[in-house]
Amino acid sequence: MLLTYQFELRANESMSIILGHLSYAAGKLFNVGNYERKEYKSLGFTSIPDWYDQKKRLKDNIWYKSLPAQTSQDVLARLSEAWKSYFTLKSRYEYRKEKGHLKEYEGEPHSPYYKKDGSHTSFKYLQNSIKVTSNQIRFSIPSRLKEHLKEKYNIKKDFFYIPLKRTFSIIKQVEFVYMDKNRYKVYIIYEEEVKPLKKR
């Protein structure tokens, strides 16, 4: 059974810089993928590119490389889900319009918005990009970001860590949600074995 444990993280200066760059890159990658989908005709695509196409073709994009590979794939997967939801709503809207069932307040659905320039987007570290010990989680920093951190901030790190106040059996993913400069909501998705009830 999958469960969620959440807490607020107050990051120190170097961790704030690292997390800030990761959340910024996630928003930029989302916009790159969204632009391709919105402007697919002018870009020369014969159809709207899907998740499978984008995750392969964008792997050399600077924002894709600024995140762990699985994190980048997850950003593009969330974009894909947003577009699927849009198409479902659009189809429903057009059907109701054709049948004359639309209400005055029902507007036409819009395709997913771009993330605002300079904004920070939530991002996830999946199981293969983390290592768990008894009292902390270790997160890998992608090579492209490591180079940037070293050149601009003189931060020479291969990993960053967050402490744990409890133990978990199997952590499946960790999501970081930006609150402000040094505060993040952290959601740990973990697997817990369900023990059968003892028979009386």
PDB file of N, CA and C in Angstrom, residues 33-113:
ATOM      1  N   GLY A  33       8.195  21.631 -23.576  1.00  0.00           N
ATOM      2  CA  GLY A  33       7.297  20.587 -24.061  1.00  0.00           C
ATOM      3  C   GLY A  33       5.939  21.141 -24.453  1.00  0.00           C
ATOM      4  N   ASN A  34       5.439  22.098 -23.675  1.00  0.00           N
ATOM      5  CA  ASN A  34       4.134  22.692 -23.947  1.00  0.00           C
ATOM      6  C   ASN A  34       4.161  23.498 -25.246  1.00  0.00           C
ATOM      7  N   TYR A  35       5.255  24.209 -25.475  1.00  0.00           N
ATOM      8  CA  TYR A  35       5.400  24.989 -26.710  1.00  0.00           C
ATOM      9  C   TYR A  35       5.362  24.068 -27.928  1.00  0.00           C
ATOM     10  N   GLU A  36       6.058  22.944 -27.849  1.00  0.00           N
ATOM     11  CA  GLU A  36       6.041  21.992 -28.965  1.00  0.00           C
ATOM     12  C   GLU A  36       4.624  21.515 -29.266  1.00  0.00           C
ATOM     13  N   ARG A  37       3.861  21.263 -28.234  1.00  0.00           N
ATOM     14  CA  ARG A  37       2.496  20.758 -28.422  1.00  0.00           C
ATOM     15  C   ARG A  37       1.569  21.849 -28.976  1.00  0.00           C
ATOM     16  N   LYS A  38       1.714  23.072 -28.460  1.00  0.00           N
ATOM     17  CA  LYS A  38       0.863  24.163 -28.927  1.00  0.00           C
ATOM     18  C   LYS A  38       1.205  24.578 -30.359  1.00  0.00           C
ATOM     19  N   GLU A  39       2.489  24.568 -30.693  1.00  0.00           N
ATOM     20  CA  GLU A  39       2.957  25.082 -31.985  1.00  0.00           C
ATOM     21  C   GLU A  39       3.458  23.966 -32.905  1.00  0.00           C
ATOM     22  N   TYR A  40       2.928  22.770 -32.755  1.00  0.00           N
ATOM     23  CA  TYR A  40       3.473  21.622 -33.484  1.00  0.00           C
ATOM     24  C   TYR A  40       3.443  21.805 -34.995  1.00  0.00           C
ATOM     25  N   LYS A  41       2.430  22.469 -35.533  1.00  0.00           N
ATOM     26  CA  LYS A  41       2.340  22.657 -36.987  1.00  0.00           C
ATOM     27  C   LYS A  41       3.446  23.572 -37.496  1.00  0.00           C
ATOM     28  N   SER A  42       3.636  24.705 -36.828  1.00  0.00           N
ATOM     29  CA  SER A  42       4.668  25.653 -37.264  1.00  0.00           C
ATOM     30  C   SER A  42       6.074  25.096 -37.059  1.00  0.00           C
ATOM     31  N   LEU A  43       6.213  24.127 -36.148  1.00  0.00           N
ATOM     32  CA  LEU A  43       7.514  23.498 -35.898  1.00  0.00           C
ATOM     33  C   LEU A  43       7.784  22.333 -36.843  1.00  0.00           C
ATOM     34  N   GLY A  44       6.806  22.001 -37.681  1.00  0.00           N
ATOM     35  CA  GLY A  44       7.014  20.961 -38.687  1.00  0.00           C
ATOM     36  C   GLY A  44       6.596  19.565 -38.274  1.00  0.00           C
ATOM     37  N   PHE A  45       5.917  19.439 -37.129  1.00  0.00           N
ATOM     38  CA  PHE A  45       5.417  18.128 -36.716  1.00  0.00           C
ATOM     39  C   PHE A  45       4.123  17.818 -37.471  1.00  0.00           C
ATOM     40  N   THR A  46       3.912  16.565 -37.777  1.00  0.00           N
ATOM     41  CA  THR A  46       2.670  16.170 -38.453  1.00  0.00           C
ATOM     42  C   THR A  46       1.522  15.992 -37.466  1.00  0.00           C
ATOM     43  N   SER A  47       1.855  15.809 -36.201  1.00  0.00           N
ATOM     44  CA  SER A  47       0.846  15.680 -35.150  1.00  0.00           C
ATOM     45  C   SER A  47       1.443  16.175 -33.839  1.00  0.00           C
ATOM     46  N   ILE A  48       0.598  16.345 -32.840  1.00  0.00           N
ATOM     47  CA  ILE A  48       1.087  16.798 -31.535  1.00  0.00           C
ATOM     48  C   ILE A  48       2.013  15.737 -30.949  1.00  0.00           C
ATOM     49  N   PRO A  49       3.259  16.103 -30.609  1.00  0.00           N
ATOM     50  CA  PRO A  49       4.185  15.109 -30.055  1.00  0.00           C
ATOM     51  C   PRO A  49       3.693  14.577 -28.715  1.00  0.00           C
ATOM     52  N   ASP A  50       3.836  13.274 -28.513  1.00  0.00           N
ATOM     53  CA  ASP A  50       3.386  12.673 -27.258  1.00  0.00           C
ATOM     54  C   ASP A  50       4.557  12.503 -26.296  1.00  0.00           C
ATOM     55  N   TRP A  51       4.253  11.927 -25.144  1.00  0.00           N
ATOM     56  CA  TRP A  51       5.269  11.768 -24.099  1.00  0.00           C
ATOM     57  C   TRP A  51       6.432  10.909 -24.561  1.00  0.00           C
ATOM     58  N   TYR A  52       6.160   9.811 -25.257  1.00  0.00           N
ATOM     59  CA  TYR A  52       7.223   8.910 -25.697  1.00  0.00           C
ATOM     60  C   TYR A  52       8.182   9.621 -26.639  1.00  0.00           C
ATOM     61  N   ASP A  53       7.633  10.430 -27.521  1.00  0.00           N
ATOM     62  CA  ASP A  53       8.470  11.172 -28.464  1.00  0.00           C
ATOM     63  C   ASP A  53       9.289  12.236 -27.744  1.00  0.00           C
ATOM     64  N   GLN A  54       8.636  13.009 -26.878  1.00  0.00           N
ATOM     65  CA  GLN A  54       9.321  14.118 -26.222  1.00  0.00           C
ATOM     66  C   GLN A  54      10.412  13.660 -25.266  1.00  0.00           C
ATOM     67  N   LYS A  55      10.173  12.582 -24.539  1.00  0.00           N
ATOM     68  CA  LYS A  55      11.184  12.145 -23.565  1.00  0.00           C
ATOM     69  C   LYS A  55      12.452  11.661 -24.257  1.00  0.00           C
ATOM     70  N   LYS A  56      12.331  11.165 -25.502  1.00  0.00           N
ATOM     71  CA  LYS A  56      13.510  10.731 -26.257  1.00  0.00           C
ATOM     72  C   LYS A  56      14.183  11.912 -26.950  1.00  0.00           C
ATOM     73  N   ARG A  57      13.378  12.752 -27.590  1.00  0.00           N
ATOM     74  CA  ARG A  57      13.922  13.815 -28.421  1.00  0.00           C
ATOM     75  C   ARG A  57      14.481  14.981 -27.617  1.00  0.00           C
ATOM     76  N   LEU A  58      13.926  15.230 -26.436  1.00  0.00           N
ATOM     77  CA  LEU A  58      14.356  16.372 -25.631  1.00  0.00           C
ATOM     78  C   LEU A  58      15.469  16.032 -24.640  1.00  0.00           C
ATOM     79  N   LYS A  59      15.994  14.820 -24.698  1.00  0.00           N
ATOM     80  CA  LYS A  59      16.986  14.412 -23.695  1.00  0.00           C
ATOM     81  C   LYS A  59      18.282  15.220 -23.756  1.00  0.00           C
ATOM     82  N   ASP A  60      18.532  15.914 -24.885  1.00  0.00           N
ATOM     83  CA  ASP A  60      19.712  16.772 -24.988  1.00  0.00           C
ATOM     84  C   ASP A  60      19.392  18.240 -24.719  1.00  0.00           C
ATOM     85  N   ASN A  61      18.131  18.538 -24.407  1.00  0.00           N
ATOM     86  CA  ASN A  61      17.743  19.902 -24.070  1.00  0.00           C
ATOM     87  C   ASN A  61      18.392  20.314 -22.748  1.00  0.00           C
ATOM     88  N   ILE A  62      18.814  21.568 -22.653  1.00  0.00           N
ATOM     89  CA  ILE A  62      19.537  22.037 -21.469  1.00  0.00           C
ATOM     90  C   ILE A  62      18.725  21.874 -20.188  1.00  0.00           C
ATOM     91  N   TRP A  63      17.408  22.081 -20.264  1.00  0.00           N
ATOM     92  CA  TRP A  63      16.575  21.977 -19.063  1.00  0.00           C
ATOM     93  C   TRP A  63      16.319  20.520 -18.696  1.00  0.00           C
ATOM     94  N   TYR A  64      16.215  19.669 -19.700  1.00  0.00           N
ATOM     95  CA  TYR A  64      16.084  18.224 -19.448  1.00  0.00           C
ATOM     96  C   TYR A  64      17.333  17.727 -18.723  1.00  0.00           C
ATOM     97  N   LYS A  65      18.505  18.172 -19.184  1.00  0.00           N
ATOM     98  CA  LYS A  65      19.776  17.716 -18.610  1.00  0.00           C
ATOM     99  C   LYS A  65      20.066  18.351 -17.253  1.00  0.00           C
ATOM    100  N   SER A  66      19.317  19.400 -16.899  1.00  0.00           N
ATOM    101  CA  SER A  66      19.507  20.049 -15.598  1.00  0.00           C
ATOM    102  C   SER A  66      18.745  19.346 -14.485  1.00  0.00           C
ATOM    103  N   LEU A  67      18.017  18.298 -14.849  1.00  0.00           N
ATOM    104  CA  LEU A  67      17.263  17.492 -13.888  1.00  0.00           C
ATOM    105  C   LEU A  67      17.696  16.037 -14.012  1.00  0.00           C
ATOM    106  N   PRO A  68      17.517  15.228 -12.964  1.00  0.00           N
ATOM    107  CA  PRO A  68      17.716  13.782 -13.134  1.00  0.00           C
ATOM    108  C   PRO A  68      16.791  13.272 -14.239  1.00  0.00           C
ATOM    109  N   ALA A  69      17.235  12.263 -14.990  1.00  0.00           N
ATOM    110  CA  ALA A  69      16.481  11.778 -16.149  1.00  0.00           C
ATOM    111  C   ALA A  69      15.044  11.408 -15.790  1.00  0.00           C
ATOM    112  N   GLN A  70      14.868  10.693 -14.684  1.00  0.00           N
ATOM    113  CA  GLN A  70      13.513  10.287 -14.296  1.00  0.00           C
ATOM    114  C   GLN A  70      12.650  11.487 -13.904  1.00  0.00           C
ATOM    115  N   THR A  71      13.275  12.509 -13.330  1.00  0.00           N
ATOM    116  CA  THR A  71      12.542  13.722 -12.975  1.00  0.00           C
ATOM    117  C   THR A  71      12.060  14.437 -14.231  1.00  0.00           C
ATOM    118  N   SER A  72      12.939  14.540 -15.234  1.00  0.00           N
ATOM    119  CA  SER A  72      12.558  15.156 -16.507  1.00  0.00           C
ATOM    120  C   SER A  72      11.417  14.395 -17.164  1.00  0.00           C
ATOM    121  N   GLN A  73      11.504  13.074 -17.145  1.00  0.00           N
ATOM    122  CA  GLN A  73      10.444  12.256 -17.740  1.00  0.00           C
ATOM    123  C   GLN A  73       9.122  12.463 -17.005  1.00  0.00           C
ATOM    124  N   ASP A  74       9.198  12.644 -15.692  1.00  0.00           N
ATOM    125  CA  ASP A  74       7.985  12.871 -14.904  1.00  0.00           C
ATOM    126  C   ASP A  74       7.369  14.235 -15.222  1.00  0.00           C
ATOM    127  N   VAL A  75       8.202  15.263 -15.409  1.00  0.00           N
ATOM    128  CA  VAL A  75       7.692  16.588 -15.787  1.00  0.00           C
ATOM    129  C   VAL A  75       6.924  16.493 -17.099  1.00  0.00           C
ATOM    130  N   LEU A  76       7.506  15.788 -18.080  1.00  0.00           N
ATOM    131  CA  LEU A  76       6.848  15.636 -19.379  1.00  0.00           C
ATOM    132  C   LEU A  76       5.607  14.751 -19.275  1.00  0.00           C
ATOM    133  N   ALA A  77       5.620  13.802 -18.343  1.00  0.00           N
ATOM    134  CA  ALA A  77       4.438  12.949 -18.135  1.00  0.00           C
ATOM    135  C   ALA A  77       3.283  13.765 -17.562  1.00  0.00           C
ATOM    136  N   ARG A  78       3.589  14.686 -16.641  1.00  0.00           N
ATOM    137  CA  ARG A  78       2.542  15.539 -16.078  1.00  0.00           C
ATOM    138  C   ARG A  78       1.971  16.482 -17.135  1.00  0.00           C
ATOM    139  N   LEU A  79       2.847  16.959 -18.026  1.00  0.00           N
ATOM    140  CA  LEU A  79       2.380  17.769 -19.151  1.00  0.00           C
ATOM    141  C   LEU A  79       1.444  16.953 -20.030  1.00  0.00           C
ATOM    142  N   SER A  80       1.819  15.711 -20.293  1.00  0.00           N
ATOM    143  CA  SER A  80       1.001  14.823 -21.121  1.00  0.00           C
ATOM    144  C   SER A  80      -0.376  14.603 -20.496  1.00  0.00           C
ATOM    145  N   GLU A  81      -0.411  14.405 -19.179  1.00  0.00           N
ATOM    146  CA  GLU A  81      -1.690  14.211 -18.494  1.00  0.00           C
ATOM    147  C   GLU A  81      -2.560  15.467 -18.577  1.00  0.00           C
ATOM    148  N   ALA A  82      -1.922  16.640 -18.501  1.00  0.00           N
ATOM    149  CA  ALA A  82      -2.672  17.897 -18.609  1.00  0.00           C
ATOM    150  C   ALA A  82      -3.310  18.027 -19.989  1.00  0.00           C
ATOM    151  N   TRP A  83      -2.598  17.590 -21.023  1.00  0.00           N
ATOM    152  CA  TRP A  83      -3.149  17.645 -22.374  1.00  0.00           C
ATOM    153  C   TRP A  83      -4.260  16.615 -22.565  1.00  0.00           C
ATOM    154  N   LYS A  84      -4.103  15.451 -21.985  1.00  0.00           N
ATOM    155  CA  LYS A  84      -5.170  14.441 -22.068  1.00  0.00           C
ATOM    156  C   LYS A  84      -6.448  14.965 -21.422  1.00  0.00           C
ATOM    157  N   SER A  85      -6.302  15.624 -20.280  1.00  0.00           N
ATOM    158  CA  SER A  85      -7.452  16.206 -19.592  1.00  0.00           C
ATOM    159  C   SER A  85      -8.106  17.282 -20.461  1.00  0.00           C
ATOM    160  N   TYR A  86      -7.266  18.101 -21.107  1.00  0.00           N
ATOM    161  CA  TYR A  86      -7.782  19.149 -21.995  1.00  0.00           C
ATOM    162  C   TYR A  86      -8.592  18.553 -23.141  1.00  0.00           C
ATOM    163  N   PHE A  87      -8.077  17.505 -23.780  1.00  0.00           N
ATOM    164  CA  PHE A  87      -8.788  16.895 -24.905  1.00  0.00           C
ATOM    165  C   PHE A  87     -10.111  16.265 -24.459  1.00  0.00           C
ATOM    166  N   THR A  88     -10.110  15.680 -23.270  1.00  0.00           N
ATOM    167  CA  THR A  88     -11.350  15.109 -22.732  1.00  0.00           C
ATOM    168  C   THR A  88     -12.400  16.191 -22.517  1.00  0.00           C
ATOM    169  N   LEU A  89     -11.977  17.302 -21.897  1.00  0.00           N
ATOM    170  CA  LEU A  89     -12.900  18.415 -21.644  1.00  0.00           C
ATOM    171  C   LEU A  89     -13.372  19.058 -22.947  1.00  0.00           C
ATOM    172  N   LYS A  90     -12.449  19.169 -23.909  1.00  0.00           N
ATOM    173  CA  LYS A  90     -12.801  19.778 -25.196  1.00  0.00           C
ATOM    174  C   LYS A  90     -13.825  18.927 -25.934  1.00  0.00           C
ATOM    175  N   SER A  91     -13.619  17.605 -25.917  1.00  0.00           N
ATOM    176  CA  SER A  91     -14.547  16.692 -26.582  1.00  0.00           C
ATOM    177  C   SER A  91     -15.933  16.776 -25.944  1.00  0.00           C
ATOM    178  N   ARG A  92     -15.956  16.832 -24.613  1.00  0.00           N
ATOM    179  CA  ARG A  92     -17.224  16.932 -23.890  1.00  0.00           C
ATOM    180  C   ARG A  92     -17.924  18.260 -24.202  1.00  0.00           C
ATOM    181  N   TYR A  93     -17.124  19.324 -24.248  1.00  0.00           N
ATOM    182  CA  TYR A  93     -17.669  20.657 -24.560  1.00  0.00           C
ATOM    183  C   TYR A  93     -18.285  20.682 -25.956  1.00  0.00           C
ATOM    184  N   GLU A  94     -17.560  20.151 -26.945  1.00  0.00           N
ATOM    185  CA  GLU A  94     -18.052  20.174 -28.326  1.00  0.00           C
ATOM    186  C   GLU A  94     -19.313  19.326 -28.485  1.00  0.00           C
ATOM    187  N   TYR A  95     -19.368  18.218 -27.751  1.00  0.00           N
ATOM    188  CA  TYR A  95     -20.561  17.368 -27.806  1.00  0.00           C
ATOM    189  C   TYR A  95     -21.766  18.109 -27.229  1.00  0.00           C
ATOM    190  N   ARG A  96     -21.583  18.744 -26.081  1.00  0.00           N
ATOM    191  CA  ARG A  96     -22.682  19.474 -25.435  1.00  0.00           C
ATOM    192  C   ARG A  96     -23.103  20.677 -26.284  1.00  0.00           C
ATOM    193  N   LYS A  97     -22.120  21.304 -26.946  1.00  0.00           N
ATOM    194  CA  LYS A  97     -22.427  22.442 -27.813  1.00  0.00           C
ATOM    195  C   LYS A  97     -23.257  21.995 -29.008  1.00  0.00           C
ATOM    196  N   GLU A  98     -22.863  20.871 -29.604  1.00  0.00           N
ATOM    197  CA  GLU A  98     -23.582  20.330 -30.766  1.00  0.00           C
ATOM    198  C   GLU A  98     -25.021  19.967 -30.404  1.00  0.00           C
ATOM    199  N   LYS A  99     -25.198  19.441 -29.192  1.00  0.00           N
ATOM    200  CA  LYS A  99     -26.538  19.025 -28.756  1.00  0.00           C
ATOM    201  C   LYS A  99     -27.353  20.177 -28.169  1.00  0.00           C
ATOM    202  N   GLY A 100     -26.721  21.340 -28.045  1.00  0.00           N
ATOM    203  CA  GLY A 100     -27.422  22.489 -27.481  1.00  0.00           C
ATOM    204  C   GLY A 100     -27.614  22.410 -25.981  1.00  0.00           C
ATOM    205  N   HIS A 101     -26.713  21.705 -25.300  1.00  0.00           N
ATOM    206  CA  HIS A 101     -26.845  21.509 -23.855  1.00  0.00           C
ATOM    207  C   HIS A 101     -25.945  22.428 -23.029  1.00  0.00           C
ATOM    208  N   LEU A 102     -25.211  23.327 -23.684  1.00  0.00           N
ATOM    209  CA  LEU A 102     -24.284  24.186 -22.949  1.00  0.00           C
ATOM    210  C   LEU A 102     -25.026  25.202 -22.088  1.00  0.00           C
ATOM    211  N   LYS A 103     -24.495  25.435 -20.909  1.00  0.00           N
ATOM    212  CA  LYS A 103     -25.013  26.484 -20.031  1.00  0.00           C
ATOM    213  C   LYS A 103     -24.272  27.791 -20.342  1.00  0.00           C
ATOM    214  N   GLU A 104     -24.823  28.911 -19.919  1.00  0.00           N
ATOM    215  CA  GLU A 104     -24.210  30.210 -20.197  1.00  0.00           C
ATOM    216  C   GLU A 104     -22.812  30.328 -19.593  1.00  0.00           C
ATOM    217  N   TYR A 105     -22.621  29.709 -18.450  1.00  0.00           N
ATOM    218  CA  TYR A 105     -21.346  29.841 -17.752  1.00  0.00           C
ATOM    219  C   TYR A 105     -20.279  28.865 -18.248  1.00  0.00           C
ATOM    220  N   GLU A 106     -20.632  27.973 -19.151  1.00  0.00           N
ATOM    221  CA  GLU A 106     -19.674  26.976 -19.629  1.00  0.00           C
ATOM    222  C   GLU A 106     -18.835  27.548 -20.769  1.00  0.00           C
ATOM    223  N   GLY A 107     -17.583  27.885 -20.470  1.00  0.00           N
ATOM    224  CA  GLY A 107     -16.682  28.396 -21.497  1.00  0.00           C
ATOM    225  C   GLY A 107     -15.918  27.270 -22.171  1.00  0.00           C
ATOM    226  N   GLU A 108     -15.349  27.579 -23.328  1.00  0.00           N
ATOM    227  CA  GLU A 108     -14.584  26.569 -24.057  1.00  0.00           C
ATOM    228  C   GLU A 108     -13.285  26.263 -23.315  1.00  0.00           C
ATOM    229  N   PRO A 109     -12.950  24.996 -23.136  1.00  0.00           N
ATOM    230  CA  PRO A 109     -11.705  24.638 -22.438  1.00  0.00           C
ATOM    231  C   PRO A 109     -10.479  25.178 -23.176  1.00  0.00           C
ATOM    232  N   HIS A 110      -9.435  25.474 -22.438  1.00  0.00           N
ATOM    233  CA  HIS A 110      -8.190  25.966 -23.032  1.00  0.00           C
ATOM    234  C   HIS A 110      -7.087  24.936 -22.832  1.00  0.00           C
ATOM    235  N   SER A 111      -6.134  24.945 -23.718  1.00  0.00           N
ATOM    236  CA  SER A 111      -4.992  24.038 -23.579  1.00  0.00           C
ATOM    237  C   SER A 111      -4.157  24.467 -22.375  1.00  0.00           C
ATOM    238  N   PRO A 112      -3.295  23.588 -21.838  1.00  0.00           N
ATOM    239  CA  PRO A 112      -2.517  23.912 -20.636  1.00  0.00           C
ATOM    240  C   PRO A 112      -1.728  25.216 -20.775  1.00  0.00           C
ATOM    241  N   TYR A 113      -1.770  26.025 -19.725  1.00  0.00           N
ATOM    242  CA  TYR A 113      -1.036  27.290 -19.721  1.00  0.00           C
ATOM    243  C   TYR A 113       0.465  27.040 -19.578  1.00  0.00           C
TER     244      TYR A 113
END
